[in-house]
Coordinates of C-alpha atoms in Angstrom, one line a residue:
Chain Y
M1 CA 148.9 28.2 47.3
I2 CA 147.3 27.1 44.2
D3 CA 144.8 24.1 44.4
S4 CA 144.3 22.1 41.4
A5 CA 142.3 18.8 41.0
I6 CA 144.5 17.2 38.3
V7 CA 148.0 16.1 39.2
P8 CA 149.4 13.6 36.7
A9 CA 152.2 12.3 38.9
P10 CA 151.5 11.6 42.5
W11 CA 154.9 12.7 43.5
L12 CA 154.5 16.1 42.0
T13 CA 152.2 18.7 43.6
S14 CA 150.3 21.3 41.6
D15 CA 152.8 23.9 42.9
D16 CA 155.5 21.8 41.4
L17 CA 153.7 21.8 38.0
W18 CA 153.2 25.5 38.1
T19 CA 156.8 26.0 39.0
I20 CA 158.0 23.7 36.1
A21 CA 155.6 25.7 33.8
T22 CA 157.2 28.9 34.9
A23 CA 160.7 27.6 34.4
V24 CA 159.8 26.3 31.0
L25 CA 158.3 29.7 29.9
A26 CA 161.4 31.5 31.2
S27 CA 163.8 29.1 29.5
V28 CA 161.9 29.1 26.1
A29 CA 161.5 32.9 26.0
C30 CA 165.2 33.5 26.9
G31 CA 166.3 30.7 24.7
L32 CA 164.5 32.0 21.6
A33 CA 165.8 35.6 22.1
G34 CA 169.2 34.1 22.7
C35 CA 169.3 32.2 19.5
W36 CA 169.8 35.5 17.7
L37 CA 172.6 36.5 20.2
V38 CA 174.3 33.3 19.3
L39 CA 173.8 33.7 15.5
R40 CA 175.2 37.3 15.8
R41 CA 178.1 36.1 17.8
L42 CA 177.0 38.3 20.7
S43 CA 176.6 35.8 23.5
L44 CA 178.6 37.9 25.7
L45 CA 176.2 40.9 25.1
G46 CA 173.5 38.6 26.7
D47 CA 175.6 38.2 29.7
A48 CA 176.3 42.1 29.7
I49 CA 172.7 43.0 29.4
S50 CA 171.4 40.5 32.1
H51 CA 174.0 41.9 34.5
A52 CA 173.5 45.5 33.6
V53 CA 169.7 45.5 33.9
L54 CA 170.3 45.4 37.7
P55 CA 170.5 49.2 38.1
G56 CA 167.4 49.7 36.0
I57 CA 165.6 47.3 38.3
A58 CA 167.0 48.9 41.5
G59 CA 166.3 52.3 40.1
A60 CA 162.6 51.4 39.5
F61 CA 162.3 50.2 43.2
L62 CA 163.9 53.3 44.4
L63 CA 161.6 55.5 42.4
T64 CA 158.3 53.6 42.9
G65 CA 158.9 51.9 46.2
T66 CA 157.1 48.8 44.9
R67 CA 157.8 45.6 43.4
D68 CA 155.6 46.1 40.5
V69 CA 156.8 44.5 37.3
L70 CA 156.0 47.3 34.9
P71 CA 158.4 50.0 36.2
M72 CA 161.1 47.4 36.5
L73 CA 160.5 46.3 33.0
L74 CA 160.8 49.8 31.7
G75 CA 163.9 50.6 33.7
A76 CA 165.7 47.5 32.8
T77 CA 164.8 47.7 29.2
V78 CA 166.2 51.2 29.0
I79 CA 169.3 50.2 30.8
G80 CA 169.6 47.2 28.5
M81 CA 169.7 49.4 25.5
V82 CA 172.0 51.8 27.2
T83 CA 174.4 48.8 27.6
A84 CA 174.2 47.9 23.9
F85 CA 174.7 51.6 22.9
M86 CA 177.5 52.2 25.6
S87 CA 179.5 49.2 24.7
S88 CA 179.5 50.0 21.0
A89 CA 180.2 53.7 21.7
L90 CA 183.0 52.7 24.0
S91 CA 184.7 50.4 21.4
R92 CA 184.4 53.1 18.8
V93 CA 185.6 56.0 20.8
G94 CA 187.9 54.3 23.3
R95 CA 189.4 52.2 20.6
V96 CA 189.1 48.9 22.5
D97 CA 187.9 45.5 21.5
R98 CA 184.1 45.2 21.6
D99 CA 184.4 42.4 24.1
A100 CA 186.7 44.5 26.4
A101 CA 184.1 47.5 26.0
M102 CA 181.2 45.1 26.9
G103 CA 183.1 43.8 29.9
A104 CA 183.9 47.5 31.1
T105 CA 180.2 48.4 30.6
F106 CA 178.4 45.6 32.3
T107 CA 180.8 45.2 35.3
S108 CA 180.4 49.0 36.1
L109 CA 176.7 48.9 35.6
F110 CA 176.4 45.7 37.7
A111 CA 178.4 47.3 40.6
L112 CA 176.2 50.3 40.4
G113 CA 173.2 48.0 40.5
V114 CA 174.5 46.1 43.6
V115 CA 175.0 49.5 45.4
M116 CA 171.5 50.7 44.5
M117 CA 170.0 47.3 45.2
S118 CA 171.3 47.5 48.9
L119 CA 170.0 51.1 49.1
A120 CA 166.6 49.9 47.9
A121 CA 166.6 46.9 50.2
R122 CA 166.4 49.5 53.1
Q123 CA 163.1 50.8 51.8
V124 CA 161.3 47.8 50.2
D125 CA 161.3 44.2 51.1
L126 CA 164.0 43.0 48.6
D127 CA 166.7 40.5 49.0
P128 CA 169.7 41.1 46.7
G129 CA 170.5 37.4 46.8
C130 CA 167.1 36.6 45.4
V131 CA 167.8 39.0 42.4
L132 CA 171.0 37.2 41.7
Y133 CA 170.1 33.7 42.1
G134 CA 166.3 33.8 41.8
L135 CA 163.8 31.8 43.9
L136 CA 161.9 29.5 41.5
E137 CA 160.7 27.5 44.4
F138 CA 158.7 30.5 45.7
V139 CA 157.0 31.2 42.3
P140 CA 153.7 29.5 43.4
F141 CA 153.2 31.7 46.4
D142 CA 152.7 34.9 44.4
T143 CA 149.7 34.5 42.2
V144 CA 147.4 36.7 40.1
D145 CA 143.9 35.9 38.9
L146 CA 143.8 35.2 35.3
L147 CA 140.2 34.5 33.8
G148 CA 139.3 33.0 37.2
V149 CA 142.3 30.8 37.5
Q150 CA 145.1 31.5 40.1
V151 CA 148.3 31.6 38.0
P152 CA 151.7 32.5 39.4
R153 CA 152.5 36.1 38.6
A154 CA 155.9 35.1 37.1
A155 CA 154.3 32.7 34.8
A156 CA 151.7 35.2 33.6
W157 CA 154.5 37.7 32.7
L158 CA 156.7 35.1 31.2
G159 CA 153.9 33.8 29.2
A160 CA 153.2 37.3 27.8
A161 CA 157.0 37.8 27.2
L162 CA 157.1 34.7 25.1
L163 CA 154.0 35.6 23.2
V164 CA 155.5 39.0 22.3
D165 CA 158.8 37.3 21.4
V166 CA 157.2 34.9 19.0
I167 CA 155.0 37.7 17.4
L168 CA 158.0 39.9 16.8
M169 CA 160.1 37.1 15.6
L170 CA 157.4 36.0 13.0
A171 CA 156.8 39.7 12.0
F172 CA 160.4 40.6 11.5
F173 CA 161.9 37.2 10.6
K174 CA 163.4 38.4 7.3
E175 CA 164.8 41.5 8.9
L176 CA 166.4 39.6 11.7
R177 CA 167.9 36.9 9.5
A178 CA 169.2 39.5 6.9
T179 CA 170.7 41.9 9.5
S180 CA 172.2 39.0 11.5
F181 CA 173.9 37.4 8.4
D182 CA 175.1 40.4 6.5
P183 CA 174.4 43.8 8.1
A184 CA 176.1 45.9 5.5
H185 CA 174.1 44.3 2.6
A186 CA 170.9 44.5 4.5
A187 CA 171.6 48.3 5.1
S188 CA 172.2 48.7 1.4
L189 CA 168.7 47.2 0.7
G190 CA 167.3 49.9 3.1
L191 CA 166.6 47.6 6.0
R192 CA 166.9 49.4 9.4
V193 CA 169.9 47.6 10.7
G194 CA 170.4 49.7 13.8
L195 CA 166.7 49.6 14.7
V196 CA 166.6 45.8 14.5
H197 CA 169.6 45.6 16.7
L198 CA 168.2 48.0 19.3
G199 CA 164.9 46.1 19.2
L200 CA 166.6 42.8 19.7
M201 CA 168.6 44.2 22.7
A202 CA 165.4 45.6 24.2
A203 CA 163.7 42.2 23.8
V204 CA 166.7 40.5 25.5
A205 CA 166.6 43.1 28.3
A206 CA 162.9 42.6 28.7
N207 CA 163.0 38.9 28.8
T208 CA 165.9 39.0 31.3
V209 CA 163.9 41.2 33.6
V210 CA 160.9 39.1 33.4
A211 CA 162.9 35.9 34.0
F212 CA 165.2 37.3 36.7
E213 CA 162.7 36.9 39.4
A214 CA 162.3 33.2 38.7
V215 CA 165.9 32.2 37.9
G216 CA 168.0 35.3 39.0
S217 CA 170.0 37.6 36.8
I218 CA 173.1 35.5 36.8
L219 CA 171.4 32.2 35.7
V220 CA 169.5 34.0 32.9
V221 CA 172.7 33.9 31.0
A222 CA 172.6 30.2 30.8
M223 CA 169.0 30.3 29.6
L224 CA 169.9 32.9 27.0
V225 CA 172.9 31.3 25.4
A226 CA 172.8 27.5 26.0
P227 CA 169.7 26.5 24.0
G228 CA 170.7 28.4 20.9
A229 CA 174.4 27.3 21.1
T230 CA 173.4 23.7 21.6
A231 CA 170.8 23.6 18.9
R232 CA 173.4 25.3 16.5
L233 CA 175.7 22.2 17.0
W234 CA 173.0 19.9 15.7
T235 CA 171.6 21.7 12.6
D236 CA 172.8 23.9 9.8
R237 CA 169.4 25.5 9.3
L238 CA 167.8 28.4 10.9
V239 CA 164.2 27.4 11.4
P240 CA 165.1 23.9 12.7
M241 CA 167.6 25.6 15.1
L242 CA 164.8 27.7 16.5
W243 CA 162.5 24.7 17.0
L244 CA 165.3 22.7 18.5
A245 CA 166.4 25.5 20.8
T246 CA 162.8 25.7 22.1
A247 CA 162.7 21.9 22.7
I248 CA 166.2 22.0 24.4
A249 CA 165.1 25.0 26.5
A250 CA 161.9 23.3 27.7
A251 CA 163.5 19.9 28.3
T252 CA 166.4 21.6 30.3
A253 CA 163.9 23.4 32.6
I254 CA 161.8 20.2 33.2
V255 CA 164.9 17.9 33.8
G256 CA 166.6 20.6 35.8
Y257 CA 163.7 21.1 38.2
L258 CA 163.0 17.4 38.7
A259 CA 166.7 16.8 39.4
A260 CA 166.6 19.7 42.0
L261 CA 163.5 18.3 43.5
R262 CA 165.2 14.9 43.8
L263 CA 168.5 16.3 45.2
N264 CA 166.8 18.9 47.2
T265 CA 168.9 21.8 45.8
S266 CA 168.4 25.0 44.0
A267 CA 166.2 24.7 41.0
A268 CA 167.8 27.5 39.0
G269 CA 171.2 26.2 39.7
M270 CA 170.2 22.7 38.6
I271 CA 168.6 24.0 35.4
A272 CA 171.8 25.9 34.4
T273 CA 173.9 22.9 35.3
I274 CA 171.8 20.7 33.1
S275 CA 171.9 23.1 30.3
M276 CA 175.8 23.1 30.5
V277 CA 175.8 19.4 30.5
G278 CA 173.5 19.4 27.4
Y279 CA 175.9 21.8 25.7
L280 CA 179.1 19.9 26.5
G281 CA 177.5 16.5 25.7
S282 CA 176.4 17.8 22.3
V283 CA 179.9 19.2 21.7
G284 CA 181.2 15.7 22.4
A285 CA 178.6 13.9 20.4
V286 CA 178.9 16.1 17.4
S287 CA 182.7 15.8 17.4
L288 CA 182.6 12.0 17.7
R289 CA 180.1 11.9 14.9
S290 CA 182.2 14.0 12.5
A291 CA 185.3 12.1 13.5
L292 CA 183.5 8.8 12.7
S293 CA 182.3 10.0 9.4
A294 CA 185.7 11.2 8.5
A295 CA 187.2 7.9 9.4
S296 CA 184.7 6.0 7.4
S297 CA 185.1 8.2 4.3
R298 CA 188.9 7.6 4.6
R299 CA 188.3 3.9 4.7
A300 CA 186.0 4.2 1.7
T301 CA 188.7 6.0 -0.4
I302 CA 191.6 3.8 0.6
P303 CA 191.5 0.8 -1.7
G304 CA 192.0 -2.6 -0.3
Chain I
M1 CA 175.8 62.1 -23.8
T2 CA 173.6 59.9 -21.6
Q3 CA 173.1 60.6 -17.9
A4 CA 175.9 59.4 -15.6
A5 CA 175.0 56.3 -13.6
L6 CA 177.1 57.5 -10.7
A7 CA 178.4 61.0 -10.0
L8 CA 180.6 61.9 -7.1
H9 CA 180.6 65.5 -6.2
G10 CA 183.6 66.5 -3.8
V11 CA 183.2 63.3 -1.8
S12 CA 185.3 63.1 1.4
A13 CA 184.9 60.3 3.9
A14 CA 186.6 59.3 7.1
Y15 CA 187.3 56.0 8.8
R16 CA 187.9 56.3 12.7
D17 CA 188.7 60.1 12.3
E18 CA 191.2 59.5 9.6
L19 CA 190.2 60.9 6.2
V20 CA 190.5 58.0 3.6
L21 CA 188.8 59.8 0.7
E22 CA 189.5 63.4 -0.1
R23 CA 187.3 65.5 -2.4
I24 CA 186.6 62.9 -5.1
E25 CA 185.1 64.3 -8.2
A26 CA 184.2 61.8 -10.8
S27 CA 181.3 60.3 -12.8
V28 CA 180.7 56.8 -14.3
P29 CA 178.7 56.9 -17.6
A30 CA 175.6 54.6 -17.7
A31 CA 176.1 51.1 -19.2
S32 CA 179.7 51.1 -18.5
L33 CA 182.0 48.5 -16.9
C34 CA 184.0 50.5 -14.5
A35 CA 187.0 49.4 -12.4
I36 CA 188.1 51.1 -9.3
V37 CA 191.8 50.7 -9.0
G38 CA 194.3 51.8 -6.4
P39 CA 196.8 50.5 -3.8
N40 CA 195.7 48.9 -0.4
G41 CA 194.2 51.5 1.8
A42 CA 193.4 53.7 -1.0
G43 CA 189.7 53.9 0.0
K44 CA 188.3 51.7 -2.6
S45 CA 185.9 49.9 -0.4
T46 CA 185.2 52.9 1.4
L47 CA 184.1 54.7 -1.8
I48 CA 181.7 51.9 -2.5
K49 CA 180.3 52.0 1.1
A50 CA 180.2 55.8 0.9
V51 CA 178.0 55.7 -2.3
L52 CA 175.7 53.1 -0.7
G53 CA 175.5 55.4 2.5
L54 CA 177.0 52.8 4.7
V55 CA 179.8 55.1 5.5
P56 CA 178.8 58.7 6.3
L57 CA 180.2 61.5 4.0
A58 CA 182.4 64.1 5.7
A59 CA 181.8 66.3 2.8
G60 CA 180.3 66.3 -0.8
S61 CA 177.4 64.5 -2.2
V62 CA 176.7 61.3 -4.4
T63 CA 174.1 61.2 -7.3
V64 CA 173.1 57.6 -8.2
L65 CA 171.0 57.1 -11.4
G66 CA 170.0 60.7 -11.2
G67 CA 168.8 60.7 -7.8
T68 CA 169.9 60.3 -4.1
I69 CA 170.9 56.8 -2.9
A70 CA 168.0 56.9 -0.5
A71 CA 165.6 57.3 -3.4
M72 CA 167.4 54.9 -5.7
R73 CA 168.1 52.0 -3.3
G74 CA 166.1 49.5 -5.1
D75 CA 168.0 50.1 -8.2
V76 CA 171.5 49.7 -6.6
G77 CA 172.8 46.2 -6.0
Y78 CA 175.7 45.6 -3.6
V79 CA 178.2 42.7 -3.7
P80 CA 180.4 43.0 -0.7
Q81 CA 183.7 41.2 -0.2
S82 CA 182.9 37.6 0.6
E83 CA 185.1 37.7 3.8
S84 CA 182.8 40.3 5.2
V85 CA 180.3 37.7 6.5
D86 CA 180.1 34.7 8.8
W87 CA 179.9 31.7 6.4
E88 CA 179.1 29.4 9.3
F89 CA 175.6 31.1 9.5
P90 CA 172.8 28.5 9.3
I91 CA 171.5 29.4 5.9
S92 CA 171.2 27.8 2.4
A93 CA 172.5 29.3 -0.8
L94 CA 168.9 29.8 -2.1
E95 CA 168.0 31.7 1.2
V96 CA 171.0 34.0 0.8
V97 CA 169.8 34.8 -2.8
L98 CA 166.4 35.4 -1.6
M99 CA 167.6 38.3 0.5
G100 CA 168.0 40.2 -2.7
S101 CA 164.3 40.5 -2.7
Y102 CA 163.9 41.8 0.9
G103 CA 164.2 45.4 -0.1
R104 CA 161.2 45.4 -2.4
L105 CA 159.1 43.1 -0.3
G106 CA 158.7 45.7 2.4
L107 CA 157.7 45.3 6.1
L108 CA 155.7 42.1 7.2
R109 CA 155.9 40.5 3.6
R110 CA 157.7 37.2 3.0
A111 CA 159.4 35.8 0.0
G112 CA 156.9 33.4 -1.8
R113 CA 156.9 31.0 -4.6
A114 CA 157.5 33.7 -7.3
E115 CA 160.6 34.9 -5.3
R116 CA 161.9 31.3 -4.9
T117 CA 161.5 30.8 -8.7
Q118 CA 163.3 33.9 -9.4
A119 CA 166.0 33.1 -6.9
M120 CA 166.6 29.6 -8.6
E121 CA 167.0 31.5 -12.0
C122 CA 169.6 33.7 -10.5
L123 CA 171.5 30.7 -9.1
E124 CA 171.4 29.2 -12.5
Q125 CA 172.8 32.2 -14.1
V126 CA 175.9 31.9 -11.8
G127 CA 176.0 28.1 -12.4
L128 CA 175.0 27.2 -8.9
A129 CA 171.4 25.8 -9.4
A130 CA 172.5 22.4 -8.1
F131 CA 173.8 24.0 -4.9
A132 CA 170.6 25.8 -3.9
D133 CA 169.9 23.7 -0.8
R134 CA 173.7 23.6 0.4
Q135 CA 174.5 25.2 3.6
I136 CA 176.8 28.1 2.7
S137 CA 179.8 26.9 4.6
Q138 CA 179.8 23.8 2.4
L139 CA 180.5 26.1 -0.6
S140 CA 184.0 26.9 -1.9
G141 CA 185.2 30.5 -1.8
G142 CA 184.4 31.0 -5.5
Q143 CA 180.9 29.5 -5.1
Q144 CA 180.2 31.9 -2.1
Q145 CA 181.3 34.8 -4.2
R146 CA 178.8 33.6 -6.9
V147 CA 176.1 33.4 -4.3
F148 CA 176.6 37.0 -3.5
L149 CA 176.4 37.9 -7.1
A150 CA 173.2 35.9 -7.5
R151 CA 171.7 37.8 -4.5
A152 CA 172.5 41.0 -6.3
L153 CA 171.0 39.8 -9.5
M154 CA 167.8 38.8 -7.4
Q155 CA 167.4 42.5 -6.7
R156 CA 167.3 43.4 -10.4
P157 CA 169.2 46.6 -10.1
R158 CA 170.4 49.0 -12.8
L159 CA 173.8 49.7 -11.0
Y160 CA 176.0 47.1 -9.5
L161 CA 178.6 48.0 -6.9
M162 CA 181.1 45.2 -6.3
D163 CA 183.8 45.0 -3.9
E164 CA 186.6 42.8 -5.5
P165 CA 184.3 40.2 -7.1
F166 CA 187.3 38.4 -8.7
A167 CA 189.5 38.3 -5.5
G168 CA 190.7 34.8 -4.8
V169 CA 188.3 33.0 -7.1
D170 CA 188.7 29.8 -9.1
A171 CA 188.7 29.8 -12.9
V172 CA 185.1 28.4 -13.2
T173 CA 183.9 31.2 -10.9
E174 CA 185.9 33.8 -13.0
E175 CA 184.3 32.7 -16.1
A176 CA 180.8 32.6 -14.6
I177 CA 181.2 36.2 -13.2
L178 CA 182.5 37.4 -16.6
R179 CA 179.6 35.8 -18.4
V180 CA 177.1 37.5 -16.0
L181 CA 178.8 40.9 -16.3
G182 CA 178.6 40.5 -20.1
A183 CA 174.9 39.7 -19.9
L184 CA 174.3 42.7 -17.6
R185 CA 176.0 45.0 -20.1
Q186 CA 173.7 43.7 -22.6
R187 CA 170.8 45.0 -20.5
N188 CA 172.4 48.4 -20.1
C189 CA 173.2 47.9 -16.5
T190 CA 176.2 49.6 -15.1
I191 CA 178.9 47.9 -13.1
V192 CA 181.4 49.5 -10.8
A193 CA 183.8 47.1 -9.3
V194 CA 186.9 47.4 -7.0
H195 CA 189.6 45.5 -8.9
H196 CA 193.1 44.4 -7.8
D197 CA 194.4 42.5 -10.7
L198 CA 196.1 45.2 -12.9
S199 CA 196.8 42.9 -15.7
T200 CA 193.2 42.1 -16.5
V201 CA 191.8 45.7 -16.4
R202 CA 192.1 46.3 -20.0
D203 CA 190.4 43.1 -21.0
R204 CA 187.4 43.3 -18.6
F205 CA 186.6 46.9 -18.1
D206 CA 186.0 49.9 -20.4
H207 CA 186.1 52.7 -17.7
V208 CA 188.5 53.2 -14.7
L209 CA 188.8 55.2 -11.6
L210 CA 192.4 55.5 -10.3
L211 CA 192.2 56.1 -6.7
N212 CA 194.7 56.7 -4.0
K213 CA 192.8 58.8 -1.3
H214 CA 192.5 61.4 -4.0
L215 CA 191.2 60.7 -7.5
I216 CA 194.3 60.4 -9.7
A217 CA 192.4 59.9 -13.0
A218 CA 189.1 58.8 -14.3
G219 CA 188.0 58.0 -17.8
P220 CA 187.9 55.4 -20.5
V221 CA 190.5 52.6 -20.0
A222 CA 192.0 53.2 -23.3
T223 CA 193.1 56.7 -22.5
T224 CA 193.1 56.7 -18.7
F225 CA 194.8 53.4 -17.8
T226 CA 198.3 54.5 -18.7
A227 CA 201.7 53.6 -17.3
E228 CA 202.2 57.2 -16.2
A229 CA 198.7 57.4 -14.4
L230 CA 199.4 54.0 -12.7
Q231 CA 202.8 55.3 -11.6
R232 CA 201.1 58.3 -9.9
T233 CA 198.5 56.1 -8.4
Y234 CA 200.8 53.5 -6.9
G235 CA 203.8 55.8 -6.3
G236 CA 207.1 53.9 -6.1
R237 CA 205.4 50.7 -5.3
L238 CA 204.9 49.6 -8.9
A239 CA 207.1 48.1 -11.6
I240 CA 206.0 48.5 -15.1
I241 CA 207.2 46.4 -18.0
A242 CA 206.1 47.9 -21.2
D243 CA 205.7 45.5 -24.1
A244 CA 206.4 47.5 -27.3
E245 CA 205.3 44.8 -29.6
S246 CA 201.7 44.2 -28.3
G247 CA 201.4 47.8 -27.0
R248 CA 200.1 46.3 -23.8
T249 CA 201.4 47.2 -20.4
A250 CA 202.2 44.4 -18.0
V251 CA 202.3 45.7 -14.5
A252 CA 203.2 44.2 -11.1
A253 CA 202.0 46.1 -8.1
G254 CA 204.0 45.8 -4.9
Y255 CA 201.8 46.3 -1.7

């Protein structure tokens, strides 16, 4: 357990605060990477990758016999890129829809992952349920020493992932934007469209792996897609969308955790539920707003 | 004779295993306005994409402004069909135009004040200076087409490859595009455009490539754009009404 002297709210322990911090980091890291999936209309690919990384994680377990993050990260990132590559190859060669190809790819990889996971569970202390749903509540029990401070291992990794995400996004912002908006034109300028796509997929896979321990591989999907999709409803600008998605991701994680604490239920499940409520609420609010403005402009143009 | 702006040497290209361009041998002289004309599925867009290296060549080679496309990229501007992108993308007209500078900016450099000023000038040239901050979904189809043209102007290329710049545009846009093309001609730029409207080929272009998977004919409009050549390009899908008095050819293509 972590001991800390400063706790702002008496009903929250320092463990709760670390858990909230971890959830916020997971949510923001996934949400920022997910914005680009939303913009590229590739939300399903986030789903595909977050499921398909499972055999990568299990493979790393089987090979190394430990729960070290680094081999898992490597295994899952490779599988994540395999997913992106396999689904686009399948839709080209198999002549099926991209969605169908993605579905075929990730369900088969996910199934393989479940089989490998139960094999791995015989060798290492590993609970397949934990991989699927995550165990946010247990985050504070596994800590690392970071400059003399005991920090949850998950928070340290997620913080590093978020830092890398932000650095990459700042460095390649114009490439990301141009290849997302008009890949053919970007390629005509000499931008490396394929490389940017592969890099984004690798980043999504890496974020997914780092976050899965906290929130589980299934609920990562909500964190990937919901903040970007919700932010997009409220703004027509890219940079404000990224900021808004960050704020929504953080708020969702905080509200979701507190609600779970109050109702004594799964934190990851609650965070995903809150993000869905936020999205649906935004859809309703934005439709209502446009309906009202349409009505008022009609009133303005009708004389009398 | 000046050097050809674009030379195709036995170019073949496939789309999903089906050969859509077969052994195209043609050249476009520098500083010309060249139309690529042919029926639907003739491989017109594929030809432009093949020149840009966006579609791999199954055979042959392409020379652009005397070099390979990889070497000359910065001098070749691409104006794709406006339906090819998601216009709901959260971006303003000015930001789209700025993308024209991304090739020369290189890695890790951002568009700065100089680029923004130049992007405004490009928007002004197409008559959209007042729409710089508009989100692109709020623009009409014709305005979107002009934003794409402005993005190509931003690149300051010597060769423009356009995929149906006049498709479905309003009169104001048509006029604006024609004005820009005229100005580019003055600066000795070469323009190669896929064009659908056979009735305006004579007025707007001086060179023509007639295409239907194979090259049917290529050359100056005056001598190449004949009723007989069009008949061969479109096969039986074309009705030609020759007007003896004006010497012009009014044509209606059936698709």
